[in-house]
GROMACS .gro file of C-alpha atoms in nm:
model
  238
    1UNK     CA    1  12.476   9.967   9.048
    2UNK     CA    2  12.391  10.174   8.718
    3UNK     CA    3  12.112  10.159   8.500
    4UNK     CA    4  12.161  10.330   8.166
    5UNK     CA    5  11.897  10.484   7.912
    6UNK     CA    6  12.008  10.519   7.560
    7UNK     CA    7  11.812  10.731   7.317
    8UNK     CA    8  11.704  10.616   6.977
    9UNK     CA    9  11.697  10.966   6.845
   10UNK     CA   10  11.720  11.351   6.946
   11UNK     CA   11  11.352  11.370   6.997
   12UNK     CA   12  11.370  11.124   7.288
   13UNK     CA   13  11.609  11.368   7.470
   14UNK     CA   14  11.336  11.611   7.531
   15UNK     CA   15  11.155  11.403   7.786
   16UNK     CA   16  11.446  11.185   7.943
   17UNK     CA   17  11.365  10.901   8.200
   18UNK     CA   18  11.358  11.029   8.552
   19UNK     CA   19  11.377  10.870   8.908
   20UNK     CA   20  10.985  10.797   8.973
   21UNK     CA   21  11.001  10.994   9.291
   22UNK     CA   22  11.002  11.307   9.117
   23UNK     CA   23  10.647  11.215   9.009
   24UNK     CA   24  10.445  11.138   9.301
   25UNK     CA   25  10.066  11.148   9.265
   26UNK     CA   26   9.935  11.492   9.355
   27UNK     CA   27   9.714  11.364   9.651
   28UNK     CA   28   9.991  11.167   9.825
   29UNK     CA   29  10.191  11.496   9.829
   30UNK     CA   30   9.912  11.700   9.960
   31UNK     CA   31   9.831  11.436  10.220
   32UNK     CA   32   9.930  11.488  10.581
   33UNK     CA   33  10.095  11.237  10.802
   34UNK     CA   34   9.773  11.209  11.048
   35UNK     CA   35   9.420  11.247  10.991
   36UNK     CA   36   9.278  11.598  11.019
   37UNK     CA   37   9.624  11.696  11.135
   38UNK     CA   38   9.583  11.534  11.473
   39UNK     CA   39   9.903  11.454  11.660
   40UNK     CA   40   9.993  11.118  11.823
   41UNK     CA   41   9.918  11.207  12.185
   42UNK     CA   42   9.729  11.056  12.475
   43UNK     CA   43   9.403  11.260  12.401
   44UNK     CA   44   9.383  11.120  12.053
   45UNK     CA   45   9.502  10.754  12.081
   46UNK     CA   46   9.264  10.492  12.006
   47UNK     CA   47   9.375  10.235  12.274
   48UNK     CA   48   9.245   9.937  12.029
   49UNK     CA   49   9.468  10.088  11.755
   50UNK     CA   50   9.729  10.328  11.843
   51UNK     CA   51   9.830  10.383  11.483
   52UNK     CA   52   9.454  10.468  11.392
   53UNK     CA   53   9.567  10.867  11.347
   54UNK     CA   54   9.813  10.803  11.084
   55UNK     CA   55   9.746  10.818  10.713
   56UNK     CA   56   9.897  10.599  10.429
   57UNK     CA   57  10.176  10.876  10.406
   58UNK     CA   58  10.348  10.697  10.693
   59UNK     CA   59  10.315  10.350  10.559
   60UNK     CA   60  10.665  10.285  10.454
   61UNK     CA   61  10.619   9.981  10.214
   62UNK     CA   62  10.367  10.186  10.025
   63UNK     CA   63  10.617  10.475   9.974
   64UNK     CA   64  10.885  10.245   9.881
   65UNK     CA   65  10.657  10.140   9.583
   66UNK     CA   66  10.617  10.512   9.490
   67UNK     CA   67  10.963  10.615   9.524
   68UNK     CA   68  11.157  10.309   9.382
   69UNK     CA   69  11.261  10.283   9.035
   70UNK     CA   70  11.244  10.503   8.725
   71UNK     CA   71  10.985  10.636   8.491
   72UNK     CA   72  10.967  10.657   8.118
   73UNK     CA   73  10.767  10.939   7.962
   74UNK     CA   74  10.587  10.999   7.634
   75UNK     CA   75  10.837  11.166   7.383
   76UNK     CA   76  10.531  11.326   7.183
   77UNK     CA   77  10.164  11.425   7.195
   78UNK     CA   78   9.928  11.141   7.082
   79UNK     CA   79   9.552  11.144   7.015
   80UNK     CA   80   9.367  10.840   7.049
   81UNK     CA   81   8.990  10.794   6.918
   82UNK     CA   82   8.812  10.474   7.052
   83UNK     CA   83   8.594  10.314   6.801
   84UNK     CA   84   8.415   9.976   6.760
   85UNK     CA   85   8.437   9.726   6.490
   86UNK     CA   86   8.128   9.563   6.321
   87UNK     CA   87   8.207   9.258   6.505
   88UNK     CA   88   8.200   9.453   6.845
   89UNK     CA   89   8.575   9.455   6.881
   90UNK     CA   90   8.710   9.775   7.055
   91UNK     CA   91   8.949   9.953   6.830
   92UNK     CA   92   9.118  10.289   6.790
   93UNK     CA   93   9.244  10.544   6.557
   94UNK     CA   94   9.549  10.758   6.645
   95UNK     CA   95   9.771  11.017   6.542
   96UNK     CA   96  10.088  11.149   6.692
   97UNK     CA   97  10.323  11.460   6.666
   98UNK     CA   98  10.672  11.448   6.546
   99UNK     CA   99  10.856  11.203   6.295
  100UNK     CA  100  10.918  10.918   6.527
  101UNK     CA  101  10.661  10.627   6.519
  102UNK     CA  102  10.504  10.630   6.845
  103UNK     CA  103  10.198  10.410   6.821
  104UNK     CA  104  10.124  10.068   6.686
  105UNK     CA  105   9.872   9.777   6.739
  106UNK     CA  106   9.811   9.417   6.789
  107UNK     CA  107   9.504   9.221   6.674
  108UNK     CA  108   9.272   9.084   6.916
  109UNK     CA  109   9.370   8.730   6.773
  110UNK     CA  110   9.709   8.780   6.943
  111UNK     CA  111   9.558   8.759   7.290
  112UNK     CA  112   9.213   8.650   7.222
  113UNK     CA  113   9.055   8.704   7.560
  114UNK     CA  114   8.758   8.932   7.680
  115UNK     CA  115   8.849   9.211   7.894
  116UNK     CA  116   8.544   9.369   8.081
  117UNK     CA  117   8.333   9.168   7.877
  118UNK     CA  118   8.471   9.312   7.535
  119UNK     CA  119   8.703   9.201   7.270
  120UNK     CA  120   8.985   9.456   7.221
  121UNK     CA  121   9.264   9.543   6.955
  122UNK     CA  122   9.560   9.614   7.152
  123UNK     CA  123   9.732   9.948   7.140
  124UNK     CA  124  10.123   9.949   7.148
  125UNK     CA  125  10.334  10.266   7.272
  126UNK     CA  126  10.663  10.253   7.097
  127UNK     CA  127  10.945  10.367   7.343
  128UNK     CA  128  11.251  10.530   7.205
  129UNK     CA  129  11.476  10.447   7.469
  130UNK     CA  130  11.702  10.126   7.539
  131UNK     CA  131  11.757  10.025   7.881
  132UNK     CA  132  12.072   9.863   7.982
  133UNK     CA  133  12.163   9.695   8.321
  134UNK     CA  134  12.436   9.509   8.462
  135UNK     CA  135  12.488   9.135   8.401
  136UNK     CA  136  12.224   8.930   8.599
  137UNK     CA  137  11.973   9.229   8.617
  138UNK     CA  138  11.636   9.261   8.479
  139UNK     CA  139  11.365   9.495   8.468
  140UNK     CA  140  10.995   9.483   8.593
  141UNK     CA  141  10.774   9.710   8.365
  142UNK     CA  142  10.444   9.836   8.483
  143UNK     CA  143  10.214  10.115   8.441
  144UNK     CA  144  10.296  10.380   8.697
  145UNK     CA  145  10.052  10.367   8.996
  146UNK     CA  146   9.788  10.654   8.989
  147UNK     CA  147   9.988  10.899   8.781
  148UNK     CA  148   9.940  10.953   8.422
  149UNK     CA  149   9.651  10.887   8.187
  150UNK     CA  150   9.367  10.672   8.281
  151UNK     CA  151   9.222  10.607   7.956
  152UNK     CA  152   9.404  10.294   7.887
  153UNK     CA  153   9.579   9.995   8.064
  154UNK     CA  154   9.929   9.867   7.983
  155UNK     CA  155  10.027   9.508   8.014
  156UNK     CA  156  10.318   9.447   8.272
  157UNK     CA  157  10.640   9.277   8.164
  158UNK     CA  158  10.981   9.136   8.277
  159UNK     CA  159  11.267   9.187   8.024
  160UNK     CA  160  11.639   9.081   8.073
  161UNK     CA  161  11.781   9.412   7.997
  162UNK     CA  162  12.119   9.292   8.044
  163UNK     CA  163  12.112   9.086   7.730
  164UNK     CA  164  11.808   9.241   7.521
  165UNK     CA  165  11.990   9.539   7.337
  166UNK     CA  166  11.680   9.687   7.189
  167UNK     CA  167  11.399   9.918   7.276
  168UNK     CA  168  11.106   9.788   7.477
  169UNK     CA  169  10.757   9.855   7.354
  170UNK     CA  170  10.432   9.869   7.559
  171UNK     CA  171  10.120   9.693   7.459
  172UNK     CA  172   9.778   9.740   7.631
  173UNK     CA  173   9.423   9.819   7.573
  174UNK     CA  174   9.209  10.124   7.556
  175UNK     CA  175   8.961  10.172   7.833
  176UNK     CA  176   8.788  10.505   7.739
  177UNK     CA  177   8.495  10.539   7.524
  178UNK     CA  178   8.550  10.891   7.413
  179UNK     CA  179   8.869  11.034   7.230
  180UNK     CA  180   9.140  11.148   7.443
  181UNK     CA  181   9.505  11.319   7.446
  182UNK     CA  182   9.838  11.199   7.581
  183UNK     CA  183  10.067  11.489   7.650
  184UNK     CA  184  10.439  11.491   7.570
  185UNK     CA  185  10.609  11.427   7.899
  186UNK     CA  186  10.327  11.224   8.049
  187UNK     CA  187  10.402  10.899   8.249
  188UNK     CA  188  10.449  10.602   8.038
  189UNK     CA  189  10.600  10.311   8.208
  190UNK     CA  190  10.751  10.235   8.554
  191UNK     CA  191  11.098  10.067   8.544
  192UNK     CA  192  11.214   9.864   8.827
  193UNK     CA  193  11.552   9.684   8.801
  194UNK     CA  194  11.607   9.393   8.998
  195UNK     CA  195  11.871   9.124   9.038
  196UNK     CA  196  11.788   8.763   8.917
  197UNK     CA  197  11.813   8.450   9.114
  198UNK     CA  198  11.673   8.105   9.128
  199UNK     CA  199  11.397   8.042   9.384
  200UNK     CA  200  11.239   7.741   9.537
  201UNK     CA  201  10.929   7.748   9.722
  202UNK     CA  202  10.897   7.600  10.078
  203UNK     CA  203  10.588   7.596  10.307
  204UNK     CA  204  10.698   7.554  10.666
  205UNK     CA  205  10.552   7.248  10.862
  206UNK     CA  206  10.551   7.450  11.183
  207UNK     CA  207  10.378   7.762  11.288
  208UNK     CA  208  10.553   8.094  11.309
  209UNK     CA  209  10.709   8.185  11.650
  210UNK     CA  210  10.875   8.496  11.743
  211UNK     CA  211  11.244   8.472  11.834
  212UNK     CA  212  11.287   8.644  12.176
  213UNK     CA  213  11.598   8.831  12.030
  214UNK     CA  214  11.401   8.934  11.701
  215UNK     CA  215  11.334   9.303  11.683
  216UNK     CA  216  10.984   9.207  11.605
  217UNK     CA  217  10.928   9.255  11.979
  218UNK     CA  218  10.988   9.624  11.921
  219UNK     CA  219  10.648   9.636  11.758
  220UNK     CA  220  10.497   9.608  12.100
  221UNK     CA  221  10.723   9.890  12.270
  222UNK     CA  222  10.662  10.177  12.037
  223UNK     CA  223  10.349  10.387  11.921
  224UNK     CA  224  10.473  10.443  11.556
  225UNK     CA  225  10.745  10.405  11.318
  226UNK     CA  226  10.842  10.053  11.423
  227UNK     CA  227  10.888   9.912  11.079
  228UNK     CA  228  11.078  10.237  10.959
  229UNK     CA  229  11.314  10.230  11.262
  230UNK     CA  230  11.391   9.845  11.305
  231UNK     CA  231  11.338   9.684  10.973
  232UNK     CA  232  11.321   9.916  10.666
  233UNK     CA  233  11.638   9.927  10.447
  234UNK     CA  234  11.684  10.261  10.275
  235UNK     CA  235  11.685  10.250   9.889
  236UNK     CA  236  11.823  10.506   9.643
  237UNK     CA  237  11.725  10.574   9.295
  238UNK     CA  238  11.926  10.843   9.122
   0.00000   0.00000   0.00000
């Protein structure tokens, strides 16, 4: 399948979207596979939990999240200055570099809830890329996990990018108390394409029982990598 990112202007081309696997958190890249470099051998095994010496870097479901999908990035420097309105609403001022409108806002009344005990005006980052997916495919859009700026929180969204022929902008709220800078090229939004389908929930009337022919039995036969070896399907995002 192919996902296409179409720029609205030449300024966007300087920081194109990339596979998110190119932007792993530094702590994850620097982490070893085992605690304190221990090797999985008879002297280090905890008989109550034979996987106890392995770190999260060996958790395939977690690494799948970090490495699946694509990353939109900021196409300009942005300065944000949090302020508080007389009625206590958290607001902000901003400046951005370049000729393309990069920041907007929504009033508190458009989502009148208290977040962290405070009312907020909502910041909106304008994205200069149109996302196009094949028929029947949408995109889940979320703030990237543990990379980029920690001074704001963006709201997640699902957009039917096979029919919506426009750029998607990203609202959120500022969490910082002091002014901060967003650098051109910083992570903006995680893009995960998925195939739409109709689902109906069912709750089984009987408890789960292992099928004797099921590969789940392999879990009791190996010390490590059971999920990776017997259940995991390799995913590719280029």
